[in-house]
PDB file of C-alpha atoms and ligand atoms in Angstrom:
ATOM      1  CA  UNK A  30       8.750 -10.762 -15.906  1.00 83.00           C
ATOM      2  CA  UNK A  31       5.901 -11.454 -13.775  1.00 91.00           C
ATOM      3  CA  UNK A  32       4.287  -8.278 -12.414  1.00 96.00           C
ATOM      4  CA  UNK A  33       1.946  -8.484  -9.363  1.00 97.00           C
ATOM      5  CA  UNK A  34      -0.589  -5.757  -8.602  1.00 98.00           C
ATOM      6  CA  UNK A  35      -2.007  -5.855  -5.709  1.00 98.00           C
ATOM      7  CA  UNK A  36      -4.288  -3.976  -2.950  1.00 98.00           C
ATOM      8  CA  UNK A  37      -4.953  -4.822   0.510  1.00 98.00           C
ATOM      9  CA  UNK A  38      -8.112  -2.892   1.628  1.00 98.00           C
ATOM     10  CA  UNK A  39     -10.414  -3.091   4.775  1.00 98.00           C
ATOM     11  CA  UNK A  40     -11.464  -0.712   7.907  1.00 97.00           C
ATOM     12  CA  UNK A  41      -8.764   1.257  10.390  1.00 96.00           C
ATOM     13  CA  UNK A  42      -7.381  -1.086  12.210  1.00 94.00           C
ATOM     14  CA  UNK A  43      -8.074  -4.153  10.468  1.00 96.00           C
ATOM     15  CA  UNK A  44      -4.195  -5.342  10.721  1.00 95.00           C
ATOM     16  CA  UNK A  45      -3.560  -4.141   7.137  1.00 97.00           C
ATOM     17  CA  UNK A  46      -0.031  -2.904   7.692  1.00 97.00           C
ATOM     18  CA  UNK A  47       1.146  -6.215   9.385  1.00 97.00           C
ATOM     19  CA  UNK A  48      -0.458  -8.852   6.612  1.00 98.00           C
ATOM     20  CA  UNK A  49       0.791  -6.437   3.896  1.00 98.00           C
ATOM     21  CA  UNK A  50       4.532  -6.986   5.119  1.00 98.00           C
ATOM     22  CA  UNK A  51       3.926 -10.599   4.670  1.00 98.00           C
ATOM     23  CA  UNK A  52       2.058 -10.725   1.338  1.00 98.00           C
ATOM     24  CA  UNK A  53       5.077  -8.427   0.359  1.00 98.00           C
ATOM     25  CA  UNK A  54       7.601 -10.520   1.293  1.00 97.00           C
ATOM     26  CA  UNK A  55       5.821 -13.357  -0.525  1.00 96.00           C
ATOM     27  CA  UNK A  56       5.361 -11.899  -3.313  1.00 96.00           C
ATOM     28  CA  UNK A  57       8.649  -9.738  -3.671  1.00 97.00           C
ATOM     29  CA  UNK A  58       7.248  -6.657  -4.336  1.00 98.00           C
ATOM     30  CA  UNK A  59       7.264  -3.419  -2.105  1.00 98.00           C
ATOM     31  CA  UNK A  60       4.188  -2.652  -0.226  1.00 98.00           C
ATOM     32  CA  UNK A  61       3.459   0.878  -0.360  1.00 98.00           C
ATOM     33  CA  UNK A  62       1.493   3.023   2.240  1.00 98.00           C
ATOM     34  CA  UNK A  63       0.315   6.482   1.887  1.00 98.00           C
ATOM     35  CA  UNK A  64      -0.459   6.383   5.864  1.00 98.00           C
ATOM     36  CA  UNK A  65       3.107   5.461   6.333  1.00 98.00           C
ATOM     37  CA  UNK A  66       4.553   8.377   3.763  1.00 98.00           C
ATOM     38  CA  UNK A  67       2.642  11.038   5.387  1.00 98.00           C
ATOM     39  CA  UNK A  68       3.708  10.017   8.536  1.00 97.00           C
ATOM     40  CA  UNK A  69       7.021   9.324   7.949  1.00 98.00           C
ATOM     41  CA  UNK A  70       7.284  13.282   6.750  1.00 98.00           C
ATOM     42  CA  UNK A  71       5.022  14.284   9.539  1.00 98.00           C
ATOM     43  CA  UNK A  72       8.409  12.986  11.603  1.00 97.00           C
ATOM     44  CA  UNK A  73      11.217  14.327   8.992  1.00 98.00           C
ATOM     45  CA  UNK A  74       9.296  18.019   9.246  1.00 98.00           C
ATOM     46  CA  UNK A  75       8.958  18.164   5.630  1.00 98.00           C
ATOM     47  CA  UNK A  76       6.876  20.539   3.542  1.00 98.00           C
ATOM     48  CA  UNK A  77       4.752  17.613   2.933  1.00 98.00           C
ATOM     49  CA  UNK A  78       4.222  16.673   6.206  1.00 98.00           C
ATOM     50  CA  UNK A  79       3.639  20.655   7.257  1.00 98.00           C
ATOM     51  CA  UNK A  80       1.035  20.428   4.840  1.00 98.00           C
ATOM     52  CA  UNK A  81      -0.733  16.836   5.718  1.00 98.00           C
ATOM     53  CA  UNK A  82      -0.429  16.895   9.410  1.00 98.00           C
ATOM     54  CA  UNK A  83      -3.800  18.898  10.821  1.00 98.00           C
ATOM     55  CA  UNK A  84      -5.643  16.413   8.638  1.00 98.00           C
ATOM     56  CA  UNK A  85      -4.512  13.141   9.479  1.00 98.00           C
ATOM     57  CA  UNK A  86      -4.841  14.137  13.129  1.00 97.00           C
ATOM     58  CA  UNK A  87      -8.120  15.416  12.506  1.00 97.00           C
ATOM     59  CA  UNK A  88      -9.355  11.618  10.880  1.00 97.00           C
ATOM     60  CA  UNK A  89     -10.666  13.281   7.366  1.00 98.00           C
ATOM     61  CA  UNK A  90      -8.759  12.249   3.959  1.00 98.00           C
ATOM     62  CA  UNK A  91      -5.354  14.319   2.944  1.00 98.00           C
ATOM     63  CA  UNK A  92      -6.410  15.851  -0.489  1.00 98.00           C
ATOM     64  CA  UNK A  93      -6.764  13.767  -4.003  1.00 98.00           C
ATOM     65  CA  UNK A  94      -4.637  15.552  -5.887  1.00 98.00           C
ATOM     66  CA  UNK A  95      -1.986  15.376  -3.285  1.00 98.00           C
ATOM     67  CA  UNK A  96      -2.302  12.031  -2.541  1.00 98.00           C
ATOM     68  CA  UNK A  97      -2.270  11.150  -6.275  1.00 98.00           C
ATOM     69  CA  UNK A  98       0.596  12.525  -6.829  1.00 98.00           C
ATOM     70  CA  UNK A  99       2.973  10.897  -3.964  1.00 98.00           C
ATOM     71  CA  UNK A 100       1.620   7.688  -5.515  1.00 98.00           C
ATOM     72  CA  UNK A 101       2.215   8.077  -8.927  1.00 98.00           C
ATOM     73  CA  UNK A 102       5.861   9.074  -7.869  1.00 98.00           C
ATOM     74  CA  UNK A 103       6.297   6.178  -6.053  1.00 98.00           C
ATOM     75  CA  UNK A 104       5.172   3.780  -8.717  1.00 98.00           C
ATOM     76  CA  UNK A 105       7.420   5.051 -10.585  1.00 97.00           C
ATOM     77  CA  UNK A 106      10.246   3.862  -8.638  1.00 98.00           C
ATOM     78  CA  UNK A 107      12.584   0.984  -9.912  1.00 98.00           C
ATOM     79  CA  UNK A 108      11.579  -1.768  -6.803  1.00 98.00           C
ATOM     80  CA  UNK A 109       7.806  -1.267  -8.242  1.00 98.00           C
ATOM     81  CA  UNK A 110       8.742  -2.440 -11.785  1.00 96.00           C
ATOM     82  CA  UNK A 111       7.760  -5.994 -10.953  1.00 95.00           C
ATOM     83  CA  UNK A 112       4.997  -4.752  -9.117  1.00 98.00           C
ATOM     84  CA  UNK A 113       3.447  -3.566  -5.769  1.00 98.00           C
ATOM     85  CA  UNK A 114       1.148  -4.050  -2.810  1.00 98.00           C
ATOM     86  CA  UNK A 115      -1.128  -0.729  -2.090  1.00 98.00           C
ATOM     87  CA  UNK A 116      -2.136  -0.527   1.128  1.00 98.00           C
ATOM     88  CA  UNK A 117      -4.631   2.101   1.989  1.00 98.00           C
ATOM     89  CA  UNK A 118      -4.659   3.575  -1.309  1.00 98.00           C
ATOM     90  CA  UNK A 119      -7.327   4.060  -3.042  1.00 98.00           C
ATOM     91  CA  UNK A 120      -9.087   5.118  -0.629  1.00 98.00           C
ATOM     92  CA  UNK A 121     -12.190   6.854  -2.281  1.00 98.00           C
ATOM     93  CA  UNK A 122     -13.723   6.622  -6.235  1.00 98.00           C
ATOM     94  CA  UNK A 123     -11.827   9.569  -7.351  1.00 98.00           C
ATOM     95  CA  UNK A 124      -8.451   7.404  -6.460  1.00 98.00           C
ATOM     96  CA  UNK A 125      -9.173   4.624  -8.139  1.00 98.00           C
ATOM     97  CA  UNK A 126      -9.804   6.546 -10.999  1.00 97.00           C
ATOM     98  CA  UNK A 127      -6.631   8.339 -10.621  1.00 98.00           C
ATOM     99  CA  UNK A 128      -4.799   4.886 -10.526  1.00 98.00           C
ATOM    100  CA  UNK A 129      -6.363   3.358 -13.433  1.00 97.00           C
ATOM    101  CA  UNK A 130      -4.795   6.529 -15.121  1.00 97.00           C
ATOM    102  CA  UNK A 131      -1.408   5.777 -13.778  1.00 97.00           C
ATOM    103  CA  UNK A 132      -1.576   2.043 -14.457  1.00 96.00           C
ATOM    104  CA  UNK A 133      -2.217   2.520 -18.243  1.00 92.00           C
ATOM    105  CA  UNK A 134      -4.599   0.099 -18.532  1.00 84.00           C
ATOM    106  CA  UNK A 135      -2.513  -2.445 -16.614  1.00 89.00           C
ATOM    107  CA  UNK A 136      -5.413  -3.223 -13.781  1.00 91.00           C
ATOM    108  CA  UNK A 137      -4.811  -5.032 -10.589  1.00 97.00           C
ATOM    109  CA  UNK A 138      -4.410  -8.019 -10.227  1.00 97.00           C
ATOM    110  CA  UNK A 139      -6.450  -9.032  -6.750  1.00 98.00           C
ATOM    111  CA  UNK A 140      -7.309  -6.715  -3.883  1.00 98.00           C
ATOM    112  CA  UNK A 141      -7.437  -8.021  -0.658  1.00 98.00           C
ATOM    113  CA  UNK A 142     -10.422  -6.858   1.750  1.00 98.00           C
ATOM    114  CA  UNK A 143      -9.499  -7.821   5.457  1.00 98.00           C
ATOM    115  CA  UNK A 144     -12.905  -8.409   7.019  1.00 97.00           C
ATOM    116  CA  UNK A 145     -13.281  -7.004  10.850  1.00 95.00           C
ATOM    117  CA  UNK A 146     -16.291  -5.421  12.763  1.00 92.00           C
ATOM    118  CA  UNK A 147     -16.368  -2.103  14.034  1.00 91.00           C
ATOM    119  CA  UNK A 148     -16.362  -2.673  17.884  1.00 90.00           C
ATOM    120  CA  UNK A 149     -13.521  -5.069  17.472  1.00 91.00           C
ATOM    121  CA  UNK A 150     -10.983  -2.524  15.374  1.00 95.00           C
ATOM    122  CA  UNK A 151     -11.866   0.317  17.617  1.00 94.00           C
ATOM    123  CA  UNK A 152     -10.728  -1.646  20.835  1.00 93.00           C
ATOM    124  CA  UNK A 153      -7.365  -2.702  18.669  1.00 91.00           C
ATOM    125  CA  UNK A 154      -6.597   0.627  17.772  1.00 95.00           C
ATOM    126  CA  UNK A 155      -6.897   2.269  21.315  1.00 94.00           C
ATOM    127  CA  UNK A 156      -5.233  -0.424  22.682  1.00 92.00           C
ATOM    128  CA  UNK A 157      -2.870   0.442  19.608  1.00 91.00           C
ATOM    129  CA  UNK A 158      -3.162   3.845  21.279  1.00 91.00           C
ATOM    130  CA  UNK A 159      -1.357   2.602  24.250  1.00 92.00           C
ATOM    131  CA  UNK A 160       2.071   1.140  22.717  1.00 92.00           C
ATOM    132  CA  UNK A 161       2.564   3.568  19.638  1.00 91.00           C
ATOM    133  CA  UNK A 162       0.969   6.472  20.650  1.00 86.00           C
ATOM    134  CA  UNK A 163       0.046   8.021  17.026  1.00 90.00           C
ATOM    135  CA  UNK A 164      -1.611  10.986  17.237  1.00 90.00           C
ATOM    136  CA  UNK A 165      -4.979   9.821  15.009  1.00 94.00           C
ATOM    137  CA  UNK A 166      -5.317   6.889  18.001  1.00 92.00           C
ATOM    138  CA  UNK A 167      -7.568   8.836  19.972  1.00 93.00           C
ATOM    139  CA  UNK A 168     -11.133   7.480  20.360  1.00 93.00           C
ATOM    140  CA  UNK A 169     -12.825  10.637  18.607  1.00 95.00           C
ATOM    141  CA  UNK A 170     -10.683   9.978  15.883  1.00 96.00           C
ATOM    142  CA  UNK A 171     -10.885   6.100  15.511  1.00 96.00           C
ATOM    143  CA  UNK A 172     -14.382   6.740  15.236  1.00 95.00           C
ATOM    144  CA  UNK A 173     -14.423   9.427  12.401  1.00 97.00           C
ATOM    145  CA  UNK A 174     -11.695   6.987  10.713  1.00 97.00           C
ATOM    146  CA  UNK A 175     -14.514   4.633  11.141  1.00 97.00           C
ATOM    147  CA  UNK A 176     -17.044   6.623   9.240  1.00 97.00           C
ATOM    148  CA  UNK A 177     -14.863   7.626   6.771  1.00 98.00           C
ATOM    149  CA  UNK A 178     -13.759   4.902   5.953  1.00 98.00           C
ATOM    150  CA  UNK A 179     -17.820   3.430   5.908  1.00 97.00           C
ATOM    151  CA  UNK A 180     -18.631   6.547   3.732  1.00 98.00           C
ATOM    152  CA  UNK A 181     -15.871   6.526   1.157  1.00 98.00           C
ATOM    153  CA  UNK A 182     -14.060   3.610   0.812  1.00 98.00           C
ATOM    154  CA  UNK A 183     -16.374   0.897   1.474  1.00 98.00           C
ATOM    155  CA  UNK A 184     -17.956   1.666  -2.053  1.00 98.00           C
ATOM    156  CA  UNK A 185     -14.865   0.705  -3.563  1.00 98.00           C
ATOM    157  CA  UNK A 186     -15.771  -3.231  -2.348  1.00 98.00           C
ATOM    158  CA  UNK A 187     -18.379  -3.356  -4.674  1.00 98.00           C
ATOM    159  CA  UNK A 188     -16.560  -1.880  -7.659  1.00 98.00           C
ATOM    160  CA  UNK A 189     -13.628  -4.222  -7.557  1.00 98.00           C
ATOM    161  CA  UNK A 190     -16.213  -6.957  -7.097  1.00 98.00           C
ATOM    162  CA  UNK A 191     -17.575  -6.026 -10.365  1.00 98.00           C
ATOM    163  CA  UNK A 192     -13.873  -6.095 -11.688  1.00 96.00           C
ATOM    164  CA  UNK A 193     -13.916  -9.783 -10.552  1.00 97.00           C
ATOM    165  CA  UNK A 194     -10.574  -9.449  -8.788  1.00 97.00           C
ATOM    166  CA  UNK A 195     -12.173  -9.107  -4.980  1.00 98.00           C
ATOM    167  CA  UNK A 196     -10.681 -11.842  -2.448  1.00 98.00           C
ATOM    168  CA  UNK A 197     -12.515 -11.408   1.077  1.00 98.00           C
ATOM    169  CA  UNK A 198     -10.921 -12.745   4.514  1.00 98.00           C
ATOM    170  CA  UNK A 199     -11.482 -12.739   7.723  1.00 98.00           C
ATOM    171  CA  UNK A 200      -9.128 -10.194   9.359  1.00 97.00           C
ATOM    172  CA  UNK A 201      -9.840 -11.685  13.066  1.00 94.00           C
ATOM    173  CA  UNK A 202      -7.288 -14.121  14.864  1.00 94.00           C
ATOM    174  CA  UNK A 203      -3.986 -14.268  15.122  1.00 95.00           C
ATOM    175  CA  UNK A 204      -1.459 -12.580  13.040  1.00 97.00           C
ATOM    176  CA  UNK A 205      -0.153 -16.100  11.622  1.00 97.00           C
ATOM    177  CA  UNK A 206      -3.515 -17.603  11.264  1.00 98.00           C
ATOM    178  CA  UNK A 207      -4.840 -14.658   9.029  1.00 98.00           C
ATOM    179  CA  UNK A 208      -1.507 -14.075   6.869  1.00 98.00           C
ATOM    180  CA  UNK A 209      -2.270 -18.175   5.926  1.00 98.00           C
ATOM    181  CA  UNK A 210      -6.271 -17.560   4.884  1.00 98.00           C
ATOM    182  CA  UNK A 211      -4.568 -14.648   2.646  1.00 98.00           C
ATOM    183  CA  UNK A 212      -1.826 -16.615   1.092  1.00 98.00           C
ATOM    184  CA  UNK A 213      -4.190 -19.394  -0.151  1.00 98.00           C
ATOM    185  CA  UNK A 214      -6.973 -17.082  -0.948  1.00 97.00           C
ATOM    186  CA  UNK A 215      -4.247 -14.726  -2.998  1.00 97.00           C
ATOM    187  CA  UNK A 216      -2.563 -17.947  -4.455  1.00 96.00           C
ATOM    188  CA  UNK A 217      -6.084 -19.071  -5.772  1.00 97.00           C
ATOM    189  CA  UNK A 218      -6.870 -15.784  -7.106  1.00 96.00           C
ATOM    190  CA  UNK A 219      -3.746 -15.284  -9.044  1.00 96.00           C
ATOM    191  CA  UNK A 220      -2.857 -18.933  -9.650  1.00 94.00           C
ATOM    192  CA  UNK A 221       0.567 -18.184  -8.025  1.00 91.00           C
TER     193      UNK A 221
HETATM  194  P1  LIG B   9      -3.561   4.853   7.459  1.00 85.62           P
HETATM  195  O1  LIG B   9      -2.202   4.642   8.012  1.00 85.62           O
HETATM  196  O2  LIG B   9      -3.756   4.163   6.123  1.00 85.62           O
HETATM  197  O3  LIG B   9      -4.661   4.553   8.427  1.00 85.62           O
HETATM  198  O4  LIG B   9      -3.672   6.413   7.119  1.00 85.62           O
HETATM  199  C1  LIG B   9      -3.598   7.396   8.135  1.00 85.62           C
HETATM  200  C2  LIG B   9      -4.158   8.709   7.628  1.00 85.62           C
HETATM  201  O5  LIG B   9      -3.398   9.162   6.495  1.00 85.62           O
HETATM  202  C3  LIG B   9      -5.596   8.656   7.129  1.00 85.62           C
HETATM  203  O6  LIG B   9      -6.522   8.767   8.175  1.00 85.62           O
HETATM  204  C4  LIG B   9      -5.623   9.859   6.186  1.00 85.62           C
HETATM  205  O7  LIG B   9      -5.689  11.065   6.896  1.00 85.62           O
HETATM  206  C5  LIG B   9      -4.244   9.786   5.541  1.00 85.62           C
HETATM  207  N1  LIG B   9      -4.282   8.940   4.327  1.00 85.62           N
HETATM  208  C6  LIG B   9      -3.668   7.741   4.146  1.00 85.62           C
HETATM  209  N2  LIG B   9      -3.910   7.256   2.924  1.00 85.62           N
HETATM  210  C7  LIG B   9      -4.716   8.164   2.309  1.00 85.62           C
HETATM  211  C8  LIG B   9      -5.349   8.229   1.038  1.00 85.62           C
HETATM  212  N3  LIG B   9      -5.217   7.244   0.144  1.00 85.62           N
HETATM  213  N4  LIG B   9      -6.096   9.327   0.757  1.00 85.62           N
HETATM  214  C9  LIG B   9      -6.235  10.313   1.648  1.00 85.62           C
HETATM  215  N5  LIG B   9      -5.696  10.313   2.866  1.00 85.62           N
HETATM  216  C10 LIG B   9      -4.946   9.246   3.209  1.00 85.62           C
END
């Protein structure tokens, strides 16, 4: 069985969540979000979601531990035997850590960093703002997320470059017109 590991990465608003339905699809594994989890138990009241809300509202990072834990779960799911698409985790060094744990020495296999500049994703996610109305869309926030994101995760683009397994693209253009710089960037990358 082939098994494909892989991460999409890249700032708030980038257009993650739409290319990693499509790099899913192609690659017929599940793509996994943690910003989708939390919010989908932010909606179902959970205890989870009692427990996450405040700080994804706020902008700042839910807990490692926490977070670490919901993913190792869901890797351990039967649609993630063949493999996966991460997007938004790891979002910090601790995390990737944490995942090299749960992947047993089984690394990825590419990680995907969606290019965009700051002014640009800030005007997508207020317009963003607009139609879905999440409650971490307001401009305050977008711009913490922004930071964050600068602070923490951006260091992770130079470790997986050192892993040899970094594929860069430009996030901006249309939807279509991105997914194809990803498909043959990903294809070259894994030779698949
Ligand atoms: P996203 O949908 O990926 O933009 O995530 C929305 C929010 O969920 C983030 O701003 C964080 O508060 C939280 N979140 C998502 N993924 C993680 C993660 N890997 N670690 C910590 N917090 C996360």
């Amino acid at each position: 069985m082939t098994v494909t590991r892989l991460l999409i990465i890249g700032p708030p608003g980038a257009g993650k969540g739409t290319q990693a339905a499509k790099i899913a699809e192609t690659y017929e594994i599940p793509a996994i979000s943690t910003g989708d989890i939390f919010r989908a138990n932010i909606k179902g009241g959970t205890e989870l979601g009692q427990r996450v809300q405040a700080i994804i509202e706020s902008g700042e990072l839910v807990p490692d531990t926490l977070t670490n834990e919901i993913v190792q779960d869901r890797l351990l799911q039967e649609d993630a035997a063949a493999g996966f698409l991460l997007d938004g985790y790891p979002r910090n060094v601790e995390q990737v850590e944490a995942l090299d744990g749960m992947l047993e020495g089984d690394s990825l296999d590419a990680v995907v960093l969606l290019e965009a500049d700051t002014d640009e994703v800030v005007a997508r996610l207020l317009k963003r703002a607009e139609t879905e109305g999440r409650a971490d869309d307001t401009e305050d926030v977008i711009r913490h997320r922004q930071d964050v994101y600068a602070q923490q995760t951006e260091p992770l683009i130079e470790l997986f470059t050192k892993r040899g397994i970094l594929v860069s693209v430009d996030g901006l253009g249309g939807i279509d017109e991105v997914a194809d710089r990803i498909s043959s960037a990903l294809s070259a990358q894994l030779g698949r």
